[in-house]
PDB file of C-alpha atoms in Angstrom:
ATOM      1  CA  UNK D   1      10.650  27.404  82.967  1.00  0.00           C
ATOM      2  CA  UNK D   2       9.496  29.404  86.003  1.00  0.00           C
ATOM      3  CA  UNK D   3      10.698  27.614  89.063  1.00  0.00           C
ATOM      4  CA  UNK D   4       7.656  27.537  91.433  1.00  0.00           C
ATOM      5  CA  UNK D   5       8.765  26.151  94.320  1.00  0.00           C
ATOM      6  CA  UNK D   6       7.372  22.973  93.457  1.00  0.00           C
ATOM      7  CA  UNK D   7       8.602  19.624  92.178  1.00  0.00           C
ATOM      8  CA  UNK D   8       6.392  18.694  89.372  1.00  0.00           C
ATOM      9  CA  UNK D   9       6.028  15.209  87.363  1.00  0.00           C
ATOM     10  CA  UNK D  10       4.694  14.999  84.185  1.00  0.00           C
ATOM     11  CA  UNK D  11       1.236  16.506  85.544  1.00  0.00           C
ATOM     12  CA  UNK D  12       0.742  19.522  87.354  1.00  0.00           C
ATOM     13  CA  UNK D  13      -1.730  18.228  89.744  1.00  0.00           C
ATOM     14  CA  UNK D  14       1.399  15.757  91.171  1.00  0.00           C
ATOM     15  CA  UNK D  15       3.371  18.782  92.643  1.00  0.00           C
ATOM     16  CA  UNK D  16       4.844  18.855  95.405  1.00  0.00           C
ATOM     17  CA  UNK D  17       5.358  21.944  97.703  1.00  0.00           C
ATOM     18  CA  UNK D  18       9.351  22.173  98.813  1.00  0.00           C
ATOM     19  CA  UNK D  19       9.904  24.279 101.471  1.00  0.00           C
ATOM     20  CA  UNK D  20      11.185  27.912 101.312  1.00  0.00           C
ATOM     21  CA  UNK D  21      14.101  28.481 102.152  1.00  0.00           C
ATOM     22  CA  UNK D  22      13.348  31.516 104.352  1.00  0.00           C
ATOM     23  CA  UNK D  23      10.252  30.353 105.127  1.00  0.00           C
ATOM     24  CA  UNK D  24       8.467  32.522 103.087  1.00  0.00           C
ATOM     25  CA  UNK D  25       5.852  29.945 102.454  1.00  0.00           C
ATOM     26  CA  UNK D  26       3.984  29.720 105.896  1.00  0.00           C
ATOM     27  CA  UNK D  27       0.759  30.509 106.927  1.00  0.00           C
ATOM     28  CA  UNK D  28       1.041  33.917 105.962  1.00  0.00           C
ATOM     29  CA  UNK D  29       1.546  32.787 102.026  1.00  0.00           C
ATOM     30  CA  UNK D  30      -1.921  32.710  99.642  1.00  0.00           C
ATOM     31  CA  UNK D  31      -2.286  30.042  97.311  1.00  0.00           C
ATOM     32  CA  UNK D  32      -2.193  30.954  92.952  1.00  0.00           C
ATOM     33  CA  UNK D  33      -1.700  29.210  89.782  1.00  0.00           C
ATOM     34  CA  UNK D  34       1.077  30.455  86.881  1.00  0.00           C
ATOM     35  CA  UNK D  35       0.219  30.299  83.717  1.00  0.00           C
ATOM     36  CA  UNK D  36       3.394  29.590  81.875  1.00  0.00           C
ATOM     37  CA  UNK D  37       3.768  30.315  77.939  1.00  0.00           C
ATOM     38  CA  UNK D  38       6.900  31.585  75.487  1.00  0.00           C
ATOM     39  CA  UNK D  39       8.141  35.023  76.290  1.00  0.00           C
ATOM     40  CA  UNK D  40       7.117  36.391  72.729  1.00  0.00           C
ATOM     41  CA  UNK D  41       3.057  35.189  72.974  1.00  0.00           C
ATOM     42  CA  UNK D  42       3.294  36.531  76.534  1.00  0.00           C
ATOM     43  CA  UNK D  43       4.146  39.571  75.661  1.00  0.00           C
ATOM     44  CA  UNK D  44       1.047  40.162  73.042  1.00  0.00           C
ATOM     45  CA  UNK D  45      -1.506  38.398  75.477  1.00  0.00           C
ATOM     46  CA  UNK D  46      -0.338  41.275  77.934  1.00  0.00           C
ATOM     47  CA  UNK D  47      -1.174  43.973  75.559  1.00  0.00           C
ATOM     48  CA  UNK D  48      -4.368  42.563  75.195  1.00  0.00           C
ATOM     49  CA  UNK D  49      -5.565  41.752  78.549  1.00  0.00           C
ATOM     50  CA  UNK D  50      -3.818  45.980  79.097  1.00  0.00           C
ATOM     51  CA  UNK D  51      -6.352  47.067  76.632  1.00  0.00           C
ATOM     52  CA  UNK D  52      -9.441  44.695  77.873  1.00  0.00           C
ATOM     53  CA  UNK D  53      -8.116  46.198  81.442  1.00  0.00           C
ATOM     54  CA  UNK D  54      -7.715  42.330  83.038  1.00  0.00           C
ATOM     55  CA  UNK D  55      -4.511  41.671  83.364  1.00  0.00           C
ATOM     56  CA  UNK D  56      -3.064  40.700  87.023  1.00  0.00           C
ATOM     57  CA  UNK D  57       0.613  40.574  87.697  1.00  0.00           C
ATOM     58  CA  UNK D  58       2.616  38.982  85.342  1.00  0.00           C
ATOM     59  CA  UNK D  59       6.381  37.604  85.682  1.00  0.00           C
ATOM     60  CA  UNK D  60       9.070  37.532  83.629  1.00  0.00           C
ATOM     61  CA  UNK D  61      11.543  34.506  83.316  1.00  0.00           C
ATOM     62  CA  UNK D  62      14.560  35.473  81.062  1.00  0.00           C
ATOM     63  CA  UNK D  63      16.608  32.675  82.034  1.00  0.00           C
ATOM     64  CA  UNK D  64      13.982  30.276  80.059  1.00  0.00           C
ATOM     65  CA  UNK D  65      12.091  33.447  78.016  1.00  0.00           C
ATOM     66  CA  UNK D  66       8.898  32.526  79.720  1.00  0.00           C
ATOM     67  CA  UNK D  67       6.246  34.922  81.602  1.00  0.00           C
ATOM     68  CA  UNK D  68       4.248  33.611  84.015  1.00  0.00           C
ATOM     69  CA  UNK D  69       0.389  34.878  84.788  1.00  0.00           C
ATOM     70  CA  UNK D  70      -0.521  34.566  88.050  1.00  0.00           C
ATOM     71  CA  UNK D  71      -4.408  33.114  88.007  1.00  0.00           C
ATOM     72  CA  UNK D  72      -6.478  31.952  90.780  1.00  0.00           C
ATOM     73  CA  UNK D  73      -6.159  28.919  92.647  1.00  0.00           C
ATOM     74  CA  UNK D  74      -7.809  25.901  91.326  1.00  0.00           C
ATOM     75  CA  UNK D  75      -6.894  26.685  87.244  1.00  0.00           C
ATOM     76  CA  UNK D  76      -4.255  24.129  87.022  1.00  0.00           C
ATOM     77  CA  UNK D  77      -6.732  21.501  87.767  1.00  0.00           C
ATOM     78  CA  UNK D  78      -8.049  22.272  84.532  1.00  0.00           C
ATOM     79  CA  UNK D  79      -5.954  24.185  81.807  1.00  0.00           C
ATOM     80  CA  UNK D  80      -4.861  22.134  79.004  1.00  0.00           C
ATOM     81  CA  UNK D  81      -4.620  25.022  76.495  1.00  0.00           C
ATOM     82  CA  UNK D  82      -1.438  24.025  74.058  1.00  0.00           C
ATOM     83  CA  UNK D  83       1.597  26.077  74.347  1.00  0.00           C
ATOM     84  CA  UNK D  84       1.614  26.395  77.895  1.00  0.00           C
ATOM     85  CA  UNK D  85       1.489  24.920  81.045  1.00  0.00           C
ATOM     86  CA  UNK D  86      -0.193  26.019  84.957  1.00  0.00           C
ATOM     87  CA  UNK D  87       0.983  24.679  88.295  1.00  0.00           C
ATOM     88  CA  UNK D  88       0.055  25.490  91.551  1.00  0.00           C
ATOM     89  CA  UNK D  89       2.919  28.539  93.362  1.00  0.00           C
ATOM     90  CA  UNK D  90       1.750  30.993  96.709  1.00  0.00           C
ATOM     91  CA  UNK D  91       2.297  34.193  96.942  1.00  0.00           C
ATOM     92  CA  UNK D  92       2.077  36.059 100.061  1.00  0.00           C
ATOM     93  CA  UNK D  93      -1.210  37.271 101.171  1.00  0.00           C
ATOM     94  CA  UNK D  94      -2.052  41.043 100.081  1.00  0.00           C
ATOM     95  CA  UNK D  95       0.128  42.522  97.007  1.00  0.00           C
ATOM     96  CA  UNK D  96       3.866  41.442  96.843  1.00  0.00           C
ATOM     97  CA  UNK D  97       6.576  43.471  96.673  1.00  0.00           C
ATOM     98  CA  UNK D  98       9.177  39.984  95.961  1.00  0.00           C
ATOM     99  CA  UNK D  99       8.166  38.053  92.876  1.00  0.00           C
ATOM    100  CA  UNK D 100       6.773  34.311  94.673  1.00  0.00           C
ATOM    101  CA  UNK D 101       8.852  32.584  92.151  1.00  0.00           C
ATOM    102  CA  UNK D 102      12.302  32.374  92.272  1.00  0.00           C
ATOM    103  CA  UNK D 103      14.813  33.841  89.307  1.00  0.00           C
ATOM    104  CA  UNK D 104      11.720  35.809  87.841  1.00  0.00           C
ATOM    105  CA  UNK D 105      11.064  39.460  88.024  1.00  0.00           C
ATOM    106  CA  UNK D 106       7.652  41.453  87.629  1.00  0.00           C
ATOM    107  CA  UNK D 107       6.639  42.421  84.217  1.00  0.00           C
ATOM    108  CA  UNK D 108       3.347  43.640  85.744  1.00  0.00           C
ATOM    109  CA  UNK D 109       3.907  43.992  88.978  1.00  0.00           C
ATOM    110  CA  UNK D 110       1.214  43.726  91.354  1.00  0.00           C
ATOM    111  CA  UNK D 111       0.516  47.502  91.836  1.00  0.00           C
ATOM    112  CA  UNK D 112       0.213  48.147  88.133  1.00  0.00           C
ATOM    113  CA  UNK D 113      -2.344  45.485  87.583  1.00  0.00           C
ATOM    114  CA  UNK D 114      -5.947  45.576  86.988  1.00  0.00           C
ATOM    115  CA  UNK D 115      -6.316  42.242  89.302  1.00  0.00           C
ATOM    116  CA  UNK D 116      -5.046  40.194  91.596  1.00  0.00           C
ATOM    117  CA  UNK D 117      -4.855  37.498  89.014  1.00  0.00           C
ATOM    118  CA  UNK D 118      -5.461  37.368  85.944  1.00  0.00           C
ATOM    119  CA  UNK D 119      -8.843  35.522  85.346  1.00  0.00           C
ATOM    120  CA  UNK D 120      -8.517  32.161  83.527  1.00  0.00           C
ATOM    121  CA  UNK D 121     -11.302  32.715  80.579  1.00  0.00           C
ATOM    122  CA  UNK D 122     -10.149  36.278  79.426  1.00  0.00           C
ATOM    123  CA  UNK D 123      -6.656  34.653  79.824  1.00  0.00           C
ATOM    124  CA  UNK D 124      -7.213  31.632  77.387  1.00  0.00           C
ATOM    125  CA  UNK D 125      -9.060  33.870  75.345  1.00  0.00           C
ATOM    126  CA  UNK D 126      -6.376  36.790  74.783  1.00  0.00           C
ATOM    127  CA  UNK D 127      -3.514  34.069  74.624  1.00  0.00           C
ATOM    128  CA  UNK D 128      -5.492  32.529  71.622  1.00  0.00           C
ATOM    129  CA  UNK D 129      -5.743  35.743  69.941  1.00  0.00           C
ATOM    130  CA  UNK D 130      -2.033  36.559  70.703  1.00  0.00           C
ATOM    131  CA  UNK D 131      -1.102  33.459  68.832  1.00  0.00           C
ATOM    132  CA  UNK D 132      -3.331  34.307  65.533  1.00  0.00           C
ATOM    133  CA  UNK D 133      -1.516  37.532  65.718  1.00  0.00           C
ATOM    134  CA  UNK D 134       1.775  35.845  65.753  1.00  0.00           C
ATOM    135  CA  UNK D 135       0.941  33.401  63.377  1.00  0.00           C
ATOM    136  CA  UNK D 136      -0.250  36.397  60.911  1.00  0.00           C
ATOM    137  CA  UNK D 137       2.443  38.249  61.179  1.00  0.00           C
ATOM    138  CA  UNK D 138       4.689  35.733  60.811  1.00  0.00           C
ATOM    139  CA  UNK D 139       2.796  34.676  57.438  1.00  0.00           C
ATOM    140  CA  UNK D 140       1.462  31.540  58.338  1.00  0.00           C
ATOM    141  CA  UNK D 141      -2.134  33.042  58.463  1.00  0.00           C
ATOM    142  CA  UNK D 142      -1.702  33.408  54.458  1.00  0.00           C
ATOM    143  CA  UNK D 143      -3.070  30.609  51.988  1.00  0.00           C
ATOM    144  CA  UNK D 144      -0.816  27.969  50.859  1.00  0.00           C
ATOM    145  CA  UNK D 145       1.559  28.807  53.412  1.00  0.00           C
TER     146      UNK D 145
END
């Protein structure tokens, strides 16, 4: 997974923040959510929130084959969607140059967005579809499979 900076138990809402180690994460750093989910259904939600023009930056993990959506703060208090996981991560203030997590590059990067983040409902919404889209393509949309 995406390391965020934090150390997480089994819920998101129990991270801790650990220190940057070049400080990065002062008072100059915004706080954001990442929406975590498999490389594969990331990459169709993207080219659906691209064509619904909503998608905010996006980062790619391919140590782990994860992208990460950056949404606003306060989602992780709430998403339980299957499949995926949101904790809390800053970014700095403004539009990054430097992905905020560490060992992850932009897929989206902030000046190709639509957003600053990505908002949550569209999000769920276009991650649902991307998954009926896999699921149908992979044949499990067809009867008796």
């Amino acid at each position: 997974m995406l390391d965020t900076g934090y150390e997480t138990g089994n819920r998101p809402s129990a991270a801790r923040r650990r220190p940057a180690p070049d400080g990065a994460a002062g008072p100059a750093a915004a706080p954001c959510d990442l929406v975590t989910v498999p490389a594969r259904q990331g990459l169709e939600t993207v080219d659906i929130l691209r064509l619904r023009r909503s998608v905010g930056p996006v980062l790619h993990d391919r140590t782990d084959d994860t992208l990460g959506f950056l949404v606003p703060p306060g989602t992780a208090d709430g998403w339980d969607l299957p499949g995926s996981g949101c904790v809390r991560t800053r970014h700095r203030e403004g539009r990054p140059a430097d992905p905020p997590v560490a060992g992850a590059d932009w897929l989206v990067p902030p000046e190709s967005a639509y957003a600053g983040t990505t908002e949550p409902a569209r999000l769920r919404a276009a991650l649902c579809e991307a998954a009926r889209t896999i699921a149908a393509a992979e044949g499990g949309d067809r009867p008796g499979s």
